[in-house]
C-alpha positions as a printed NumPy array, in Angstrom:
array([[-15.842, -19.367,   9.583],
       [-15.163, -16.277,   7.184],
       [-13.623, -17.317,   3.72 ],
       [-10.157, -16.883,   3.232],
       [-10.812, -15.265,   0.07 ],
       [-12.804, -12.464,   0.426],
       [-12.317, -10.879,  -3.261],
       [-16.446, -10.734,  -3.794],
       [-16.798,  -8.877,  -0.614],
       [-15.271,  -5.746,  -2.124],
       [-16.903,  -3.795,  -3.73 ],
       [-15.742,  -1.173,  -6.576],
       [-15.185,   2.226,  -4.805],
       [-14.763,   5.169,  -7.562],
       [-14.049,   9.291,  -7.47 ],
       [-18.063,   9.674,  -8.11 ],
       [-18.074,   8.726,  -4.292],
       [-16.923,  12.294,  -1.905],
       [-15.873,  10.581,   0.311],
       [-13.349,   8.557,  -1.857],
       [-12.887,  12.457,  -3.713],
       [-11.416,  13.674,  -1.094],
       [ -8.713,  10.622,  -0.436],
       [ -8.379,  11.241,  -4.151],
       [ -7.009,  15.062,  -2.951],
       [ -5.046,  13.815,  -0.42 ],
       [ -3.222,  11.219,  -3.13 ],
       [ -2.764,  14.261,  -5.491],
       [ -1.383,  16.273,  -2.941],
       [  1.049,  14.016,  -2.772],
       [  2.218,  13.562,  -6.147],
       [  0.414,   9.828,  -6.169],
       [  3.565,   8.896,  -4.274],
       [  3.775,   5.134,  -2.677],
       [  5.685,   6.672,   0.549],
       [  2.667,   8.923,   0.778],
       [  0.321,   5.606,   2.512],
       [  0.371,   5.928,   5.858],
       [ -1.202,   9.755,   5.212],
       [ -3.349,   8.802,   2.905],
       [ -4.598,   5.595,   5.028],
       [ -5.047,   8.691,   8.12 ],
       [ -7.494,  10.71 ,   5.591],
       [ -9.261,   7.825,   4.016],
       [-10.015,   6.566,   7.691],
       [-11.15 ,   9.99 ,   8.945],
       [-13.27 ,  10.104,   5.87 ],
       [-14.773,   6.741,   6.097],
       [-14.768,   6.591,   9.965],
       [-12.84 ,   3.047,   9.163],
       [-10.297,   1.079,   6.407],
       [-12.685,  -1.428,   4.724],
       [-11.539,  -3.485,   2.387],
       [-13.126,  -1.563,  -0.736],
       [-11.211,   1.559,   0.958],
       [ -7.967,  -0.271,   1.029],
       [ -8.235,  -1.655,  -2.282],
       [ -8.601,   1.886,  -4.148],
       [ -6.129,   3.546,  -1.952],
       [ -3.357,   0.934,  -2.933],
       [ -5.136,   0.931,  -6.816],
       [ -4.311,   4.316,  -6.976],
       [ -0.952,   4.594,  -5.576],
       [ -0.055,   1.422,  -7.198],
       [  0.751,  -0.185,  -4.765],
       [ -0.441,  -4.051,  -4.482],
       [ -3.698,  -4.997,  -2.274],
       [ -0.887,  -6.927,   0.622],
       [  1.349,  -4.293,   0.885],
       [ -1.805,  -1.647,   1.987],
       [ -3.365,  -4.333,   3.818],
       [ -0.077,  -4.876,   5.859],
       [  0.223,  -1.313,   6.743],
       [ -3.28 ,  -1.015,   7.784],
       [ -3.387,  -3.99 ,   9.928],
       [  0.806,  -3.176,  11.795],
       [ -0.497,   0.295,  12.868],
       [ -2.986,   0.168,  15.923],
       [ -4.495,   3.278,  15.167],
       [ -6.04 ,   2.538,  11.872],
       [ -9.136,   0.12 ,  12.272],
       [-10.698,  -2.189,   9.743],
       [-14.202,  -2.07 ,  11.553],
       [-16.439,  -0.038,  12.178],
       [-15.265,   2.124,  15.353],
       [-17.555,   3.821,  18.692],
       [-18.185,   7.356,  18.947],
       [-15.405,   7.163,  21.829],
       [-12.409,   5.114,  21.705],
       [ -9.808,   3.385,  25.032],
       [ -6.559,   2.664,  24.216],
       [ -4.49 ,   0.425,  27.207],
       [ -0.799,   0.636,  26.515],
       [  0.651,  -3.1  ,  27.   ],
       [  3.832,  -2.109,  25.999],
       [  6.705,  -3.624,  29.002],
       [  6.822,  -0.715,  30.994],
       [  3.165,   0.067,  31.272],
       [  2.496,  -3.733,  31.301],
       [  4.638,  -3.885,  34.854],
       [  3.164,  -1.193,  35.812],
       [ -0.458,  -2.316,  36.159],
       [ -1.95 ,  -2.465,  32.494],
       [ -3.3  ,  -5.846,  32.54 ],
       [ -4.829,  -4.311,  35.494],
       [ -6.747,  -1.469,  33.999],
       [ -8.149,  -3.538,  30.783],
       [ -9.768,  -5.717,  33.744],
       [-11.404,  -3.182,  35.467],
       [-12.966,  -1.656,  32.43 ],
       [-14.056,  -5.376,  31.487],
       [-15.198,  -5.782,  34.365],
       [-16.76 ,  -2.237,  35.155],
       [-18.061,  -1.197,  31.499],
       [-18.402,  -4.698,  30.017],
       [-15.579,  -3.791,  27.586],
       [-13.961,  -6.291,  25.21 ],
       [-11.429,  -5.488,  22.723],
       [-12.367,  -4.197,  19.485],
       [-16.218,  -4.315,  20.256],
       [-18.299,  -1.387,  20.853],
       [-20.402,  -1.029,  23.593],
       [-22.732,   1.352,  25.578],
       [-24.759,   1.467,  22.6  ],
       [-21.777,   1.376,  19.665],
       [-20.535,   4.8  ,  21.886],
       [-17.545,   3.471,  23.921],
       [-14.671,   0.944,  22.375],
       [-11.454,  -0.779,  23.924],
       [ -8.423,  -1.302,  22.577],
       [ -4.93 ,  -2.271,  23.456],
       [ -1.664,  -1.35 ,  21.971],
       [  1.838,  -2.986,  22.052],
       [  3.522,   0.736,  22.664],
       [  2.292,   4.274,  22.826],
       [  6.019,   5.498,  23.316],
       [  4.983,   7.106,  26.441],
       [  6.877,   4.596,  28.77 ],
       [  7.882,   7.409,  31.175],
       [  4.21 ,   7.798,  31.701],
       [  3.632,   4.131,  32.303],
       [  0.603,   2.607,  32.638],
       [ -0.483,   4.536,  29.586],
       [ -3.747,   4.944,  28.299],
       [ -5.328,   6.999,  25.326],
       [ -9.017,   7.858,  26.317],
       [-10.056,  10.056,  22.297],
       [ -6.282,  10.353,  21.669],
       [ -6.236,  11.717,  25.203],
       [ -2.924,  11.201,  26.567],
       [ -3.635,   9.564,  30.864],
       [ -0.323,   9.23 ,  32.324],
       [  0.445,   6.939,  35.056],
       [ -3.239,   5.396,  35.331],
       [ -4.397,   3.395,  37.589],
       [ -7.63 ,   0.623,  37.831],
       [ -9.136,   2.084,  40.661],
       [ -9.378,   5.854,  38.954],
       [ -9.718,   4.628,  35.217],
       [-13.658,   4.419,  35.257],
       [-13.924,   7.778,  36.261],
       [-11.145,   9.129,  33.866],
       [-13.27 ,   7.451,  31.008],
       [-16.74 ,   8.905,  32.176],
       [-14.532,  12.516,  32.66 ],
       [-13.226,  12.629,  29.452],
       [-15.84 ,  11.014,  26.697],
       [-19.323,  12.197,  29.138],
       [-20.241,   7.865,  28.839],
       [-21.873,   7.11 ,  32.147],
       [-20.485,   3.37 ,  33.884]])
């Protein structure tokens, strides 16, 4: 069982780091401004590949903004991750409209076919699955995002071969 309080995980992250220079850009860019976290949160993630809890910490440290506040916003929004993501990601729609439409049905067969589980890498840390309450693509129900690749209107039976198509993974 992980400990609730996970202060002494973090450690200190500080400008000497590039990585954490250039979310330091992105914050200046913006004036330091709190409304300014979601886009900062976007180019600390594409910097770090992921929103660990060091990363968190000095984004909200220097907009000022307190450690459950960033936390909250990184954790409501399916597209930022707090681990470690696969070279390729999935995303299955679940929202009503796709969910009717077959979604449940989809997340089986890659289960099933590719021996993907949500939020755990596989095919050698190269292939990911993830769900998401809404896309906002209900017209295009089932949904799915194979690397931010809109699929409209997929299906379980086509899905494995959309996946291998569009991120070169072999089943």
């Amino acid at each position: 069982m992980e400990p609730l309080n996970r202060a002494s995980q973090i450690k200190t992250l500080t400008a000497d780091d590039p990585r954490a220079a250039r979310v330091l850009l992105e914050i200046e860019r913006y004036r330091r401004s709190p409304d300014a976290l979601i886009q900062v949160l976007h180019v600390a993630q594409d910097v770090f590949g992921y929103l660990s809890l060091d990363v968190l910490q000095f984004v909200g440290r220097e907009l000022k903004l307190p450690p459950s506040h960033v936390y909250g916003v990184a954790t409501f929004y399916h597209l930022f991750s707090l681990k470690p993501k696969a070279e390729h990601r999935v995303v299955v729609c679940t929202g009503t409209a796709c969910q009717v439409r077959g979604a449940e049905k989809i997340l089986e067969a890659l289960r099933r076919g590719r021996g993907l589980t949500k939020g755990s890498p596989a095919a050698g840390g190269r292939l990911s699955l993830d769900h998401a309450h809404c896309i906002g693509a209900c017209g295009l129900a089932p949904a799915v995002l194979i690397d931010e690749r809109m699929q409209a209107r997929a299906d379980a039976g086509s899905i494995d071969g959309l996946v291998t198509a569009v991120t070169g993974v072999p089943r």
